[in-house]
Amino acid sequence: MRILIVEDDRPLGEGIQMGLRQAGWQAEWVADGETARDALASEPFGALVLDLGLPRISGLDVLRELRARGETLPVLILTARDTPEDVVAGLDAGADDYMVKPFNLSELAARLRALLRRSGGRAAPEIAYGRLRLDPAARRVTLAGDPVELSAREFDLLHELLGQAGRVLTKAQIEERLYAWGSELESNAIEVHIHHLRRKLWPELIRTVRGVGYLIPEAPSGAPR
Ligand code: CA
């Protein structure tokens, strides 16, 4: 398992690298945001330990770019910034854990083990829509905390529509996805899946745009309380 450490303080970066190597990982260390971005784009890493205050590109920007590309590797922010606002910004940008300096190396290693255990190598952020939650990694949907049983197709369709809430998806675009899922498509398959999703979740969740396609409005309405 390769772990990338991004830390602009040289002794600290080298210390973390040594510590994580002793914990059994193949740890690489880079000292600025731009080098981190290049490394992440060109080589596979299993996890990222990310400082926030970095030369060239900030840690938050590195993280946002990573998530915008759909990269799901676990990210642990390791920073001196300790206000609740900093922690919220880091987690909302897609971090999986947040540690404040000064820190303990064995705690860092334990947190990384926990992240890797939980993610199983994947850690896409959960999508929240009102009281509806969709967890792409676990392929799990809950409504007001209660699990909702969806077929694989229903899940994928909901994921697609929720991921682009506020935008109309044409039937052609949805069909492309259905074909990409790799099976025969009945002529009314999409209508059937939409019908099931409305029944299992709530009717106003998915709007039909006549002659065009389907849409999940940007803000939830008609959802059960
Ligand atoms: Ca720094």
Coordinates of C-alpha atoms and ligand atoms in Angstrom, one line a residue:
M1 CA 0.0 0.0 0.0
R2 CA 1.5 3.3 -1.1
I3 CA 0.7 6.4 0.9
L4 CA 1.4 10.0 -0.2
I5 CA 2.4 12.5 2.4
V6 CA 2.2 16.2 1.5
E7 CA 4.0 18.4 4.0
D8 CA 6.1 21.5 3.4
D9 CA 8.0 21.3 6.7
R10 CA 11.0 19.1 5.7
P11 CA 11.9 17.5 9.1
L12 CA 8.2 16.8 9.7
G13 CA 7.7 15.4 6.3
E14 CA 10.7 13.1 6.6
G15 CA 9.6 12.1 10.1
I16 CA 6.1 11.1 9.0
Q17 CA 7.6 9.2 6.0
M18 CA 9.9 7.3 8.3
G19 CA 7.1 6.6 10.8
L20 CA 4.7 5.3 8.2
R21 CA 7.4 3.1 6.6
Q22 CA 8.1 1.6 10.0
A23 CA 4.3 1.0 10.2
G24 CA 4.7 -1.1 7.1
W25 CA 3.6 1.2 4.3
Q26 CA 5.4 2.4 1.2
A27 CA 5.3 6.1 2.1
E28 CA 6.3 8.8 -0.4
W29 CA 6.7 12.4 0.6
V30 CA 6.3 15.6 -1.4
A31 CA 6.6 19.2 -0.2
D32 CA 4.2 21.3 -2.2
G33 CA 0.7 21.2 -3.6
E34 CA 1.7 21.2 -7.3
T35 CA 4.0 18.2 -6.9
A36 CA 1.3 16.5 -4.9
R37 CA -1.2 17.1 -7.7
D38 CA 1.1 15.7 -10.3
A39 CA 2.0 12.7 -8.3
L40 CA -1.7 11.9 -7.6
A41 CA -2.6 12.3 -11.3
S42 CA 0.2 10.0 -12.5
E43 CA 0.6 7.3 -9.8
P44 CA -1.7 5.1 -7.8
F45 CA -1.8 5.8 -4.0
G46 CA -3.9 4.0 -1.4
A47 CA -4.2 7.0 0.9
L48 CA -3.2 10.6 1.3
V49 CA -1.9 12.5 4.3
L50 CA -2.4 16.2 3.5
D51 CA -1.2 19.4 5.1
L52 CA -3.3 22.4 4.3
G53 CA -0.8 25.3 4.3
L54 CA 1.3 24.4 1.3
P55 CA 3.3 26.4 -1.3
R56 CA 1.9 26.8 -4.8
I57 CA -1.4 25.0 -4.4
S58 CA -3.2 24.8 -1.0
G59 CA -4.1 21.5 0.5
L60 CA -7.8 22.3 0.2
D61 CA -7.4 22.9 -3.5
V62 CA -5.5 19.7 -4.0
L63 CA -8.3 17.9 -2.2
R64 CA -11.1 19.6 -4.1
E65 CA -9.4 18.8 -7.5
L66 CA -9.0 15.2 -6.4
R67 CA -12.6 14.8 -5.5
A68 CA -13.8 16.7 -8.6
R69 CA -12.0 14.0 -10.7
G70 CA -13.9 11.4 -8.8
E71 CA -10.9 10.0 -7.0
T72 CA -12.0 8.2 -3.9
L73 CA -8.8 7.4 -2.0
P74 CA -9.0 8.1 1.8
V75 CA -7.6 11.5 2.7
L76 CA -6.5 12.5 6.2
I77 CA -5.8 16.2 6.7
L78 CA -2.9 16.8 9.1
T79 CA -2.6 20.5 9.9
A80 CA -2.0 23.1 12.6
R81 CA -5.3 24.8 11.7
D82 CA -7.6 23.8 14.6
T83 CA -10.7 26.0 14.5
P84 CA -14.1 24.2 14.0
E85 CA -14.4 26.2 10.7
D86 CA -11.2 24.7 9.4
V87 CA -12.2 21.2 10.3
V88 CA -15.7 21.7 8.7
A89 CA -14.1 23.1 5.5
G90 CA -11.7 20.2 5.3
L91 CA -14.3 17.5 5.8
D92 CA -16.7 19.2 3.5
A93 CA -14.1 19.3 0.8
G94 CA -13.9 15.5 0.9
A95 CA -11.5 14.6 3.7
D96 CA -12.2 11.4 5.6
D97 CA -10.3 12.4 8.8
Y98 CA -8.7 15.5 10.3
M99 CA -5.8 15.6 12.7
V100 CA -4.4 18.7 14.4
K101 CA -0.6 19.2 14.9
P102 CA 1.2 18.5 17.2
F103 CA 0.2 14.9 16.8
N104 CA 1.4 11.4 17.7
L105 CA 2.8 9.2 15.0
S106 CA 1.3 6.0 16.3
E107 CA -2.1 7.7 16.4
L108 CA -1.7 8.8 12.8
A109 CA -0.8 5.3 11.7
A110 CA -3.9 3.9 13.6
R111 CA -6.2 6.4 12.0
L112 CA -4.9 5.5 8.6
R113 CA -5.4 1.8 9.3
A114 CA -9.0 2.6 10.4
L115 CA -9.6 4.7 7.2
L116 CA -8.3 2.0 5.0
R117 CA -10.3 -0.7 6.8
R118 CA -13.5 1.3 6.5
S119 CA -13.1 2.3 2.9
G120 CA -11.8 -1.0 1.5
G121 CA -9.8 1.2 -0.8
R122 CA -12.8 3.3 -1.8
A123 CA -14.2 6.3 0.0
A124 CA -16.6 8.3 -2.2
P125 CA -18.3 11.0 -0.2
E126 CA -22.0 10.4 0.7
I127 CA -24.6 12.3 -1.1
A128 CA -27.2 14.1 1.1
Y129 CA -30.5 15.3 -0.2
G130 CA -32.9 16.4 2.5
R131 CA -33.3 13.3 4.7
L132 CA -32.2 11.0 1.8
R133 CA -28.6 9.7 2.0
L134 CA -26.8 7.8 -0.8
D135 CA -23.5 6.2 0.0
P136 CA -21.7 5.3 -3.3
A137 CA -19.0 3.2 -1.7
A138 CA -21.4 1.0 0.4
R139 CA -24.2 1.3 -2.3
R140 CA -26.6 2.0 0.5
V141 CA -29.5 4.4 0.5
T142 CA -31.3 5.6 3.7
L143 CA -34.4 7.8 4.1
A144 CA -34.7 9.5 7.5
G145 CA -32.2 7.0 8.8
D146 CA -34.1 3.9 7.5
P147 CA -32.5 1.7 4.9
V148 CA -34.2 1.6 1.5
E149 CA -33.9 -1.6 -0.6
L150 CA -33.1 -0.7 -4.2
S151 CA -32.2 -2.9 -7.2
A152 CA -28.7 -2.3 -8.7
R153 CA -30.4 -0.4 -11.6
E154 CA -32.5 1.7 -9.3
F155 CA -29.5 2.6 -7.3
D156 CA -27.4 3.6 -10.3
L157 CA -30.2 5.7 -11.8
L158 CA -30.8 7.4 -8.4
H159 CA -27.1 8.1 -8.1
E160 CA -26.9 9.6 -11.5
L161 CA -29.9 11.8 -11.0
L162 CA -28.9 12.9 -7.5
G163 CA -25.4 13.6 -8.6
Q164 CA -26.8 16.1 -11.1
A165 CA -29.7 17.5 -9.1
G166 CA -31.2 20.5 -10.7
R167 CA -30.3 19.4 -14.2
V168 CA -32.6 17.5 -16.6
L169 CA -31.2 14.2 -17.8
T170 CA -32.5 13.1 -21.2
K171 CA -33.7 9.6 -21.8
A172 CA -30.9 9.2 -24.2
Q173 CA -28.3 10.2 -21.5
I174 CA -29.9 7.8 -19.1
E175 CA -30.1 5.0 -21.7
E176 CA -26.4 5.5 -22.4
R177 CA -25.7 4.8 -18.7
L178 CA -28.1 1.8 -18.8
Y179 CA -26.2 0.4 -21.7
A180 CA -23.0 1.1 -20.0
W181 CA -24.2 -1.1 -17.2
G182 CA -24.1 -3.9 -19.8
S183 CA -27.4 -5.5 -20.3
E184 CA -30.5 -5.5 -22.6
L185 CA -32.7 -2.5 -22.3
E186 CA -36.5 -3.0 -22.4
S187 CA -38.2 -0.1 -24.2
N188 CA -40.0 1.0 -21.0
A189 CA -37.1 0.1 -18.6
I190 CA -36.4 3.7 -17.5
E191 CA -40.0 4.4 -16.8
V192 CA -40.2 1.3 -14.7
H193 CA -37.1 2.2 -12.6
I194 CA -38.4 5.7 -12.1
H195 CA -41.8 4.4 -11.0
H196 CA -40.1 2.1 -8.5
L197 CA -37.9 4.9 -7.2
R198 CA -40.9 7.2 -6.6
R199 CA -42.8 4.4 -4.9
K200 CA -39.9 3.4 -2.6
L201 CA -38.8 7.0 -1.8
W202 CA -41.4 9.7 -2.5
P203 CA -43.5 10.7 -5.6
E204 CA -42.2 14.2 -6.0
L205 CA -38.5 13.2 -5.8
I206 CA -38.2 12.7 -9.5
R207 CA -39.9 15.1 -11.9
T208 CA -40.9 14.1 -15.4
V209 CA -40.0 16.8 -18.0
R210 CA -42.4 15.9 -20.8
G211 CA -40.7 15.0 -24.0
V212 CA -37.2 15.6 -22.6
G213 CA -36.4 13.4 -19.6
Y214 CA -36.2 13.4 -15.8
L215 CA -35.0 15.7 -13.1
I216 CA -34.4 15.7 -9.4
P217 CA -35.0 19.4 -8.3
E218 CA -32.1 21.2 -6.7
A219 CA -34.0 21.4 -3.3
P220 CA -36.1 18.6 -2.0
S221 CA -39.8 19.1 -1.9
G222 CA -42.6 16.7 -0.8
A223 CA -40.2 14.6 1.1
P224 CA -41.5 12.6 4.1
R225 CA -40.6 14.1 7.4
Ligands
CA1 CA 2.4 23.7 6.1

